[in-house]
Short mmCIF file of C-alpha atoms in Angstrom, two decimals:
data_model
loop_
_atom_site.label_atom_id
_atom_site.label_comp_id
_atom_site.label_asym_id
_atom_site.label_seq_id
_atom_site.Cartn_x
_atom_site.Cartn_y
_atom_site.Cartn_z
CA MET I 31 -6.35 -14.92 -22.57
CA SER I 32 -2.82 -16.09 -23.41
CA LEU I 33 0.24 -13.98 -23.97
CA SER I 34 0.22 -14.85 -27.64
CA GLN I 35 -3.05 -12.95 -27.98
CA LEU I 36 -1.46 -9.64 -27.03
CA GLU I 37 -1.70 -7.11 -29.80
CA ALA I 38 1.71 -5.48 -29.25
CA PRO I 39 4.91 -6.79 -30.87
CA ALA I 40 6.59 -9.71 -29.19
CA PRO I 41 9.43 -8.77 -26.83
CA VAL I 42 12.92 -10.15 -27.07
CA ARG I 43 12.79 -11.77 -23.62
CA ARG I 44 9.40 -12.86 -22.38
CA ASN I 45 9.71 -15.65 -19.85
CA LEU I 46 12.48 -14.59 -17.50
CA PRO I 47 11.85 -15.62 -13.89
CA LEU I 48 10.75 -13.02 -11.39
CA THR I 49 13.08 -13.03 -8.42
CA PRO I 50 12.79 -10.97 -5.22
CA GLY I 51 16.07 -9.26 -6.02
CA ALA I 52 14.95 -8.07 -9.45
CA GLY I 53 13.67 -4.54 -9.51
CA LEU I 54 12.00 -2.67 -6.72
CA TYR I 55 11.24 -4.31 -3.40
CA SER I 56 7.69 -5.06 -2.35
CA ALA I 57 6.49 -3.36 0.81
CA ARG I 58 3.50 -4.08 2.98
CA VAL I 59 0.74 -1.53 2.59
CA ALA I 60 -0.23 0.28 5.78
CA TRP I 61 -3.72 -0.63 6.91
CA ARG I 62 -4.98 2.95 6.64
CA HIS I 63 -3.91 3.03 2.98
CA SER I 64 -5.15 -0.47 2.21
CA LEU I 65 -7.89 -0.96 -0.35
CA ARG I 66 -8.94 -4.05 1.57
CA PHE I 67 -9.46 -1.99 4.73
CA ARG I 68 -11.39 0.71 2.89
CA LEU I 69 -13.65 -1.87 1.24
CA ALA I 70 -14.22 -3.60 4.57
CA LEU I 71 -14.97 -0.27 6.24
CA VAL I 72 -17.40 0.83 3.54
CA TYR I 73 -19.06 -2.59 3.60
CA THR I 74 -19.35 -2.40 7.38
CA LEU I 75 -20.80 1.11 7.40
CA ALA I 76 -23.28 0.36 4.63
CA ALA I 77 -24.38 -2.90 6.21
CA LEU I 78 -24.55 -1.29 9.65
CA ALA I 79 -26.78 1.49 8.33
CA ALA I 80 -29.07 -1.04 6.65
CA ILE I 81 -29.20 -3.30 9.68
CA THR I 82 -29.82 -0.35 12.00
CA VAL I 83 -32.75 0.90 9.94
CA ILE I 84 -34.26 -2.57 9.58
CA THR I 85 -33.71 -3.47 13.23
CA LEU I 86 -35.14 -0.21 14.53
CA GLY I 87 -38.14 -0.61 12.26
CA MET I 88 -38.77 -4.15 13.46
CA ALA I 89 -38.22 -3.18 17.10
CA PHE I 90 -40.64 -0.28 16.93
CA TYR I 91 -43.16 -2.44 15.10
CA LEU I 92 -42.98 -5.21 17.72
CA LEU I 93 -43.13 -2.74 20.60
CA GLY I 94 -46.10 -1.06 18.97
CA GLN I 95 -47.85 -4.40 18.60
CA MET I 96 -47.20 -5.16 22.26
CA ASP I 97 -48.50 -1.72 23.24
CA ARG I 98 -51.65 -2.15 21.20
CA GLN I 99 -52.21 -5.62 22.63
CA PHE I 100 -51.88 -4.18 26.14
CA ASP I 101 -54.45 -1.47 25.31
CA ARG I 102 -56.88 -4.11 23.97
CA ARG I 103 -56.50 -6.11 27.13
CA LEU I 104 -57.08 -3.01 29.29
CA ASN I 105 -60.10 -1.93 27.26
CA ASP I 106 -61.58 -5.43 27.31
CA ARG I 107 -61.28 -5.54 31.08
CA ALA I 108 -62.89 -2.08 31.47
CA GLU I 109 -65.75 -2.98 29.14
CA ALA I 110 -66.35 -6.25 30.96
CA VAL I 111 -66.63 -4.48 34.31
CA ALA I 112 -68.88 -1.76 32.86
CA GLU I 113 -71.07 -4.40 31.22
CA ARG I 114 -71.68 -6.19 34.52
CA LEU I 115 -72.70 -2.93 36.13
CA THR I 116 -74.95 -1.59 33.38
CA ASN I 117 -76.69 -4.74 32.17
CA LEU I 118 -78.70 -5.35 35.32
CA GLN I 119 -81.33 -7.48 33.61
CA ALA I 120 -78.78 -9.98 32.50
CA ASN I 121 -77.35 -10.02 35.98
CA LEU I 122 -80.74 -9.96 37.81
CA GLY I 123 -80.60 -11.92 41.04
CA LYS I 124 -76.80 -11.88 41.00
CA LYS I 125 -74.51 -9.92 43.22
CA LEU I 126 -72.23 -7.37 41.73
CA PRO I 127 -68.79 -8.80 41.11
CA PRO I 128 -66.23 -7.79 43.66
CA ILE I 129 -63.98 -5.03 42.49
CA GLN I 130 -60.57 -6.63 42.06
CA GLY I 131 -57.22 -5.57 40.75
CA TYR I 132 -56.76 -1.88 40.18
CA THR I 133 -60.41 -0.86 39.76
CA ALA I 134 -62.57 1.96 41.11
CA LEU I 135 -66.08 3.37 40.71
CA ILE I 136 -66.49 7.13 40.48
CA ASP I 137 -69.86 8.93 40.66
CA LYS I 138 -70.98 11.70 38.36
CA GLU I 139 -69.42 14.35 40.63
CA GLY I 140 -66.00 12.62 40.41
CA ASN I 141 -66.04 11.25 43.95
CA LEU I 142 -64.84 7.78 44.76
CA THR I 143 -67.72 5.37 45.57
CA SER I 144 -65.91 2.04 45.53
CA ILE I 145 -62.27 0.92 45.37
CA SER I 146 -60.36 -2.34 45.13
CA GLN I 147 -58.12 -3.58 47.89
CA ALA I 148 -54.97 -3.10 45.77
CA LEU I 149 -55.62 0.62 45.46
CA GLN I 150 -56.47 1.01 49.17
CA SER I 151 -53.01 -0.32 50.10
CA ASN I 152 -51.32 2.41 48.07
CA THR I 153 -48.85 4.24 50.31
CA VAL I 154 -47.25 6.26 47.56
CA GLY I 155 -49.12 9.33 46.43
CA PRO I 156 -52.44 10.67 47.79
CA LYS I 157 -54.51 8.53 50.20
CA LEU I 158 -57.69 7.28 48.50
CA ARG I 159 -60.91 7.60 50.59
CA ILE I 160 -64.56 6.85 49.77
CA GLY I 161 -66.57 10.00 49.05
CA GLU I 162 -63.56 12.08 48.18
CA PRO I 163 -62.43 13.15 44.68
CA PHE I 164 -60.54 10.48 42.79
CA PRO I 165 -57.09 11.90 41.84
CA TYR I 166 -56.28 9.46 38.98
CA LEU I 167 -59.47 10.04 36.95
CA VAL I 168 -57.81 12.19 34.30
CA GLU I 169 -54.44 10.40 34.30
CA ASN I 170 -53.68 7.62 31.86
CA ARG I 171 -50.24 6.69 33.22
CA PHE I 172 -48.96 6.84 36.79
CA ASN I 173 -47.04 4.79 39.35
CA VAL I 174 -48.60 2.80 42.18
CA LEU I 175 -46.17 1.34 44.70
CA GLY I 176 -43.39 1.94 42.20
CA THR I 177 -45.22 0.00 39.48
CA PRO I 178 -45.97 1.79 36.20
CA MET I 179 -49.72 1.72 35.51
CA ARG I 180 -51.95 2.50 32.56
CA ALA I 181 -55.65 3.29 33.06
CA THR I 182 -58.83 3.77 31.06
CA THR I 183 -62.48 4.58 31.88
CA ARG I 184 -65.91 3.39 30.79
CA LYS I 185 -69.41 4.68 31.53
CA ALA I 186 -71.35 2.39 33.86
CA GLY I 187 -74.87 3.82 33.68
CA ASP I 188 -76.25 4.93 37.05
CA PHE I 189 -73.10 3.76 38.81
CA GLY I 190 -71.09 6.55 37.18
CA THR I 191 -67.72 5.72 35.68
CA VAL I 192 -65.63 2.58 35.88
CA TRP I 193 -61.91 3.25 36.19
CA VAL I 194 -59.64 0.29 35.42
CA ALA I 195 -55.83 0.18 35.48
CA LEU I 196 -53.31 -2.53 34.67
CA PRO I 197 -49.62 -2.70 35.58
CA GLU I 198 -47.37 -2.39 32.52
CA ASP I 199 -44.16 -3.48 34.18
CA ASP I 200 -43.92 -6.52 31.88
CA LEU I 201 -44.32 -4.22 28.91
CA VAL I 202 -41.63 -1.90 30.24
CA VAL I 203 -39.29 -4.84 30.84
CA ALA I 204 -39.89 -6.10 27.31
CA ARG I 205 -39.28 -2.61 25.88
CA ASN I 206 -36.07 -2.14 27.89
CA SER I 207 -34.84 -5.61 26.99
CA THR I 208 -35.47 -4.96 23.32
CA MET I 209 -33.65 -1.63 23.33
CA SER I 210 -30.72 -3.09 25.31
CA ALA I 211 -30.39 -5.98 22.88
CA LEU I 212 -30.56 -3.52 19.99
CA ALA I 213 -27.86 -1.30 21.50
CA LEU I 214 -25.64 -4.31 22.21
CA SER I 215 -26.06 -5.61 18.68
CA LEU I 216 -25.17 -2.21 17.24
CA LEU I 217 -21.96 -2.28 19.26
CA ILE I 218 -20.92 -5.84 18.46
CA THR I 219 -22.12 -6.05 14.86
CA PRO I 220 -19.73 -3.42 13.41
CA ALA I 221 -16.67 -5.12 14.92
CA LEU I 222 -17.74 -8.53 13.64
CA MET I 223 -18.64 -7.17 10.23
CA LEU I 224 -15.35 -5.29 9.95
CA LEU I 225 -13.39 -8.46 10.73
CA LEU I 226 -15.54 -10.44 8.31
CA GLY I 227 -15.10 -7.79 5.62
CA TRP I 228 -11.34 -7.72 6.21
CA TRP I 229 -11.16 -11.51 5.85
CA LEU I 230 -13.37 -11.58 2.77
CA GLY I 231 -11.40 -8.68 1.27
CA LYS I 232 -8.17 -10.55 1.87
CA ARG I 233 -9.48 -13.54 -0.05
CA ALA I 234 -11.05 -11.47 -2.79
CA LEU I 235 -8.00 -9.22 -3.31
CA ALA I 236 -5.32 -11.87 -2.81
CA GLU I 237 -4.66 -12.14 -6.54
CA LEU I 238 -4.54 -8.37 -6.86
CA GLY I 239 -1.98 -8.14 -4.04
CA ARG I 240 0.09 -10.86 -5.66
CA ALA I 241 -0.09 -8.99 -8.96
CA ALA I 242 1.15 -5.83 -7.27
CA GLU I 243 4.12 -7.71 -5.77
CA LEU I 244 5.02 -9.21 -9.14
CA ALA I 245 4.66 -5.89 -10.95
CA ASP I 246 6.84 -4.23 -8.30
CA ARG I 247 9.65 -6.65 -9.08
CA ILE I 248 9.81 -5.72 -12.75
CA ASP I 249 12.96 -3.79 -13.57
CA PRO I 250 12.64 -2.00 -16.92
CA SER I 251 16.44 -1.69 -17.12
CA LYS I 252 16.83 -5.49 -17.19
CA SER I 253 13.80 -7.31 -18.52
CA LEU I 254 10.07 -6.73 -18.74
CA ALA I 255 8.94 -10.22 -17.84
CA MET I 256 5.28 -11.07 -18.34
CA LEU I 257 3.00 -11.46 -15.30
CA PRO I 258 1.14 -14.76 -14.91
CA LEU I 259 -2.58 -14.42 -15.56
CA PRO I 260 -5.20 -15.92 -13.19
CA ASP I 261 -7.63 -18.55 -14.46
CA ARG I 262 -10.71 -16.43 -13.85
CA GLU I 263 -11.23 -13.65 -16.38
CA ASP I 264 -12.23 -11.03 -13.83
CA GLU I 265 -11.04 -7.47 -13.16
CA VAL I 266 -7.67 -8.72 -11.87
CA HIS I 267 -7.19 -10.72 -15.08
CA ARG I 268 -7.95 -7.62 -17.14
CA LEU I 269 -5.51 -5.53 -15.09
CA LEU I 270 -2.65 -8.02 -15.43
CA ALA I 271 -3.33 -8.46 -19.15
CA ALA I 272 -3.18 -4.67 -19.57
CA ILE I 273 0.14 -4.55 -17.66
CA ASN I 274 1.54 -7.30 -19.88
CA ARG I 275 0.50 -5.44 -23.02
CA LEU I 276 2.10 -2.29 -21.61
CA ASN I 277 5.32 -4.23 -20.88
CA VAL I 278 5.41 -5.46 -24.45
CA ARG I 279 5.02 -1.94 -25.82
CA ILE I 280 7.66 -0.57 -23.43
CA GLU I 281 10.18 -3.26 -24.33
CA ALA I 282 9.55 -2.78 -28.03
CA GLY I 283 10.10 0.95 -27.59
CA GLN I 284 13.31 0.32 -25.65
CA GLN I 285 14.59 -1.93 -28.39
CA ARG I 286 13.89 0.73 -31.00
CA GLU I 287 15.63 3.36 -28.87
CA LYS I 288 18.70 1.16 -28.41
CA GLN I 289 18.87 0.43 -32.13
CA LEU I 290 18.61 4.12 -32.96
CA LEU I 291 21.22 5.02 -30.34
CA GLY I 292 23.56 2.34 -31.62
CA GLN I 293 23.25 3.60 -35.18
CA ILE I 294 23.94 7.19 -34.12
CA VAL I 295 26.98 6.19 -32.08
CA HIS I 296 28.30 4.03 -34.91
CA GLU I 297 28.02 6.92 -37.33
CA LEU I 298 29.82 9.24 -34.91
CA GLY I 299 32.53 6.78 -33.85
CA ALA I 300 34.57 6.59 -37.06
CA PRO I 301 34.78 10.35 -37.74
CA LEU I 302 35.69 11.06 -34.12
CA THR I 303 38.47 8.48 -34.19
CA VAL I 304 39.96 10.05 -37.33
CA LEU I 305 39.54 13.55 -35.88
CA LYS I 306 41.20 12.53 -32.62
CA ALA I 307 44.22 10.98 -34.36
CA SER I 308 44.63 13.97 -36.68
CA LEU I 309 44.50 16.46 -33.82
CA GLU I 310 46.99 14.47 -31.77
CA ARG I 311 49.47 14.36 -34.66
CA ALA I 312 48.94 18.05 -35.36
CA GLY I 313 49.47 18.89 -31.71
CA GLU I 314 52.69 16.86 -31.53
CA ARG I 315 53.96 18.41 -34.75
CA THR I 316 53.11 22.04 -34.07
CA GLY I 317 53.00 22.18 -30.27
CA ASP I 318 49.98 24.49 -30.56
CA ILE I 319 48.12 24.58 -27.20
CA GLU I 320 44.74 25.15 -28.89
CA VAL I 321 45.23 22.10 -31.11
CA GLN I 322 46.21 20.00 -28.10
CA ARG I 323 43.12 21.23 -26.25
CA ALA I 324 40.97 20.31 -29.26
CA ALA I 325 42.57 16.84 -29.21
CA LEU I 326 41.50 16.48 -25.56
CA VAL I 327 37.95 17.49 -26.49
CA ALA I 328 37.94 14.90 -29.28
CA ASP I 329 39.23 12.34 -26.79
CA GLU I 330 36.37 13.28 -24.43
CA LEU I 331 33.84 12.84 -27.22
CA THR I 332 35.37 9.46 -28.11
CA PHE I 333 34.87 8.17 -24.60
CA THR I 334 31.34 9.60 -24.54
CA THR I 335 30.49 7.64 -27.68
CA GLN I 336 31.90 4.52 -26.04
CA ASP I 337 29.61 5.09 -23.07
CA LEU I 338 26.65 5.59 -25.38
CA MET I 339 27.51 2.42 -27.25
CA GLN I 340 27.70 0.52 -23.98
CA LEU I 341 24.30 1.91 -23.01
CA ALA I 342 22.84 0.89 -26.37
CA ARG I 343 24.20 -2.66 -26.12
CA GLY I 344 23.13 -3.22 -22.54
CA GLN I 345 24.93 -4.93 -19.70
CA LEU I 346 24.02 -8.49 -20.71
CA GLU I 347 25.65 -8.05 -24.12
CA MET I 348 29.02 -6.82 -22.82
CA LYS I 349 31.86 -9.29 -23.35
CA LEU I 350 34.98 -9.14 -21.20
CA VAL I 351 38.37 -10.15 -22.60
CA TRP I 352 40.42 -11.24 -19.61
CA HIS I 353 44.14 -10.51 -19.30
CA TYR I 354 46.61 -10.51 -16.45
CA ILE I 355 48.42 -7.16 -16.65
CA PRO I 356 50.76 -5.18 -14.37
CA ALA I 357 49.00 -2.43 -12.50
CA ARG I 358 51.64 0.02 -13.73
CA THR I 359 50.44 -0.57 -17.30
CA LEU I 360 46.99 0.55 -16.24
CA MET I 361 48.51 3.53 -14.42
CA GLY I 362 50.34 4.60 -17.58
CA ARG I 363 47.13 4.50 -19.59
CA LEU I 364 45.24 6.56 -17.05
CA ASP I 365 48.06 9.09 -16.75
CA ARG I 366 47.93 9.74 -20.49
CA LEU I 367 44.15 9.94 -20.59
CA VAL I 368 43.69 12.19 -17.53
CA PRO I 369 46.88 14.27 -17.07
CA GLY I 370 47.55 15.68 -13.64
CA THR I 371 46.30 12.65 -11.71
CA THR I 372 48.21 11.69 -8.55
CA PHE I 373 48.73 7.94 -8.12
CA THR I 374 49.20 6.57 -4.59
CA GLY I 375 49.25 3.12 -3.07
CA ASP I 376 50.99 -0.01 -4.31
CA TRP I 377 50.94 -0.18 -8.14
CA SER I 378 53.46 -3.01 -8.31
CA THR I 379 50.79 -5.70 -8.21
CA GLY I 380 49.10 -7.53 -11.07
CA LEU I 381 45.50 -7.28 -12.21
CA LEU I 382 43.23 -9.93 -13.74
CA CYS I 383 40.78 -7.88 -15.76
CA ASP I 384 39.63 -6.65 -19.14
CA PRO I 385 42.21 -3.85 -19.54
CA ASP I 386 40.15 -1.80 -21.99
CA ARG I 387 36.97 -1.97 -19.92
CA LEU I 388 38.74 -1.30 -16.62
CA THR I 389 40.59 1.62 -18.22
CA GLN I 390 37.25 2.96 -19.44
CA ALA I 391 35.70 2.65 -15.97
CA LEU I 392 38.58 4.33 -14.11
CA ARG I 393 39.01 6.96 -16.81
CA ASN I 394 35.35 7.96 -16.36
CA LEU I 395 35.89 8.33 -12.61
CA LEU I 396 39.07 10.37 -13.04
CA ALA I 397 37.56 12.60 -15.75
CA ASN I 398 34.59 13.38 -13.48
CA ALA I 399 36.95 14.06 -10.60
CA ARG I 400 39.11 16.40 -12.72
CA ARG I 401 36.00 18.23 -13.92
CA ALA I 402 34.79 18.65 -10.32
CA ALA I 403 38.18 19.68 -8.91
CA GLY I 404 38.94 22.22 -11.63
CA PRO I 405 42.36 23.08 -13.07
CA ASP I 406 43.76 24.03 -9.66
CA GLY I 407 42.26 21.08 -7.75
CA LYS I 408 43.78 17.74 -6.94
CA VAL I 409 42.72 14.29 -8.17
CA THR I 410 44.18 11.14 -6.62
CA VAL I 411 43.68 7.45 -7.25
CA CYS I 412 44.93 5.01 -4.62
CA LEU I 413 45.38 1.29 -5.28
CA GLU I 414 44.95 -0.98 -2.26
CA GLU I 415 45.26 -4.77 -2.41
CA THR I 416 44.30 -7.63 -0.09
CA PRO I 417 44.30 -11.37 -0.91
CA GLU I 418 40.56 -11.19 -1.55
CA LEU I 419 40.08 -7.66 -2.90
CA ILE I 420 41.63 -4.99 -5.09
CA LYS I 421 40.39 -1.48 -4.39
CA PHE I 422 40.74 1.71 -6.44
CA VAL I 423 39.91 4.84 -4.40
CA VAL I 424 39.38 7.96 -6.52
CA ARG I 425 39.19 11.28 -4.65
CA ASP I 426 38.99 14.93 -5.68
CA THR I 427 39.06 18.28 -3.91
CA GLY I 428 35.88 19.56 -5.52
CA ALA I 429 32.56 20.52 -3.98
CA GLY I 430 31.42 16.91 -3.53
CA LEU I 431 28.29 15.11 -4.69
CA PRO I 432 24.84 16.70 -4.32
CA ALA I 433 23.20 15.29 -1.21
CA ASP I 434 19.84 14.84 -2.93
CA LEU I 435 21.10 12.44 -5.59
CA GLY I 436 22.31 9.51 -3.46
CA GLU I 437 22.38 6.25 -5.44
CA ARG I 438 20.67 7.97 -8.38
CA ILE I 439 24.11 9.28 -9.32
CA PHE I 440 24.76 5.85 -10.91
CA GLU I 441 21.66 5.98 -13.12
CA PRO I 442 22.08 6.85 -16.81
CA PHE I 443 21.81 10.57 -17.65
CA VAL I 444 21.89 11.60 -13.98
CA SER I 445 24.79 13.96 -13.35
CA GLY I 446 25.86 16.20 -10.52
CA ALA I 447 28.68 17.95 -12.37
CA GLY I 448 27.28 18.91 -15.77
CA SER I 449 28.55 15.81 -17.63
CA SER I 450 26.52 13.45 -19.81
CA GLY I 451 25.63 11.33 -16.81
CA LEU I 452 26.70 8.08 -18.49
CA GLY I 453 30.21 7.59 -17.09
CA LEU I 454 29.28 6.47 -13.59
CA SER I 455 26.55 4.15 -14.84
CA VAL I 456 28.92 2.45 -17.29
CA SER I 457 31.73 2.31 -14.72
CA ARG I 458 29.55 0.52 -12.20
CA GLN I 459 28.37 -1.85 -14.91
CA ILE I 460 31.97 -2.72 -15.77
CA ALA I 461 32.86 -3.22 -12.10
CA VAL I 462 29.92 -5.55 -11.56
CA LEU I 463 30.83 -7.62 -14.62
CA HIS I 464 34.31 -8.03 -13.14
CA GLY I 465 32.72 -9.43 -9.99
CA GLY I 466 33.20 -6.22 -8.00
CA ASN I 467 31.27 -3.05 -7.35
CA LEU I 468 31.41 0.74 -7.49
CA THR I 469 30.24 2.97 -4.67
CA GLY I 470 30.45 6.71 -4.16
CA GLY I 471 29.92 9.46 -1.65
CA ASN I 472 31.48 12.51 -0.04
CA HIS I 473 34.74 12.23 1.90
CA PRO I 474 34.74 13.67 5.46
CA GLY I 475 37.71 15.82 4.46
CA GLY I 476 35.85 17.31 1.51
CA GLY I 477 35.30 16.40 -2.09
CA ALA I 478 33.84 13.27 -3.67
CA GLU I 479 35.20 9.76 -3.19
CA PHE I 480 34.49 6.73 -5.39
CA ILE I 481 35.63 3.19 -4.57
CA LEU I 482 35.85 0.59 -7.34
CA THR I 483 36.53 -2.93 -6.11
CA LEU I 484 37.60 -6.07 -7.97
CA PRO I 485 38.14 -9.63 -6.75
CA GLY I 486 41.73 -10.58 -5.92
CA ALA I 487 43.90 -11.76 -8.81
CA ALA I 488 44.72 -15.17 -7.23
CA LEU I 489 42.00 -17.57 -8.42
CA ALA I 490 41.57 -21.17 -7.39
CA ASP I 491 40.87 -23.88 -9.94
CA ASP I 492 37.27 -24.19 -8.75
CA ASP I 493 36.61 -20.44 -8.84
CA PRO I 494 33.49 -19.67 -10.91
CA LEU I 495 35.27 -16.87 -12.76
CA HIS I 496 38.12 -19.24 -13.65
CA ASP I 497 35.65 -21.87 -14.87
CA SER I 498 33.70 -19.36 -16.96
CA MET I 499 36.89 -18.12 -18.59
CA GLU I 500 37.92 -21.67 -19.49
CA ASP I 501 34.45 -22.48 -20.85
CA SER I 502 34.34 -19.35 -22.98
CA GLY I 503 37.88 -19.84 -24.25
CA GLU I 504 38.93 -16.31 -23.23
CA SER I 505 42.65 -15.69 -22.91
CA THR I 506 44.25 -14.83 -19.61
#
């Protein structure tokens, strides 16, 4: 399945490279939460249960066969001895066979009449004597000289009963060896099967893990790049294709949202500009405090629409117009936009920047600081310069930033002071486009502190920013 076969509308950007720095980072999954480990464990347990049942069945079957074969051998021996004693005609003129092995003759009263030499040498258990009761007549299993025995009896006509026993030590050894081998296999097999399942799972789920890493790098705020599809159309292929279709729908929805937002902001921008100018003129002419306050509200709404427009356009579409301006010019702008700000540091330097964008970024920081500090609080902005860096430090005497927000404070529509939540996001975006950055936190002395940094104004001929300005034809 190719990307052209997706049913959703085509996105604006489809083949942007996936880099490790784009989006969320990929983390190793702990083994106890790993699908590969769970599959290997389930496979091991299922296979172990099957092997255990089959092996136990085979072991008991083989041991049963050996036991039955031993009984046949014992019965054959007893019948052979009884046959020699009872079939006298066939053995006429022949002597009775000597009683060998573990064999005895017992009369009808249960007394011993004849015994083999092996039984006479028994020193364990009762002493066997001719004419006395035979103690093993009713026992099928017993030990003689530490050897396990199994016995059986046969009628021998006038001679009484033939008692024959055979040692089953070989059978016991075979049984013990079988059970030991079975126990050892049940201990070793699970470990080997778990390792084998882990290895097979790693190979089988390699593409799925790779897909997870690629999906984790997607940053919806930048670009919803398509994931490469594997050659085999298996479950992983279906999952990645579904993610790609979802990305297409998300990006199409984002484009529609940006277009709608841009249209709304455009419709609001012109009336607000006229309203702001009219209120400012009315305030200057009449000196009415309420009119001047309304002019400040209109000014606030104007900057909010600028932030919304910037959000609608996106960072990649922002164009900077570079100028080299005195820092005092920027200070004058900020003083008019956010009255009551205290300026510290060295403002006699020059700045290479987009004055409108930098004013917008710093104005957002100062407006947030004034809102947090309140009418009786203090807002300061300090300008510090080094050959490599220009730093604007904005501080207020307010309650500080909520501890639970952290870096989320720079995300759109996230606010800790009741504002729209766009100012900090746009300000950081402007700082990054200038080659700097914006960070924020709470000052040890109280209140919030934001630091906006820009590269130093002195640029070499081979500086990338200098080259890009020359290539784009922007004025400096």
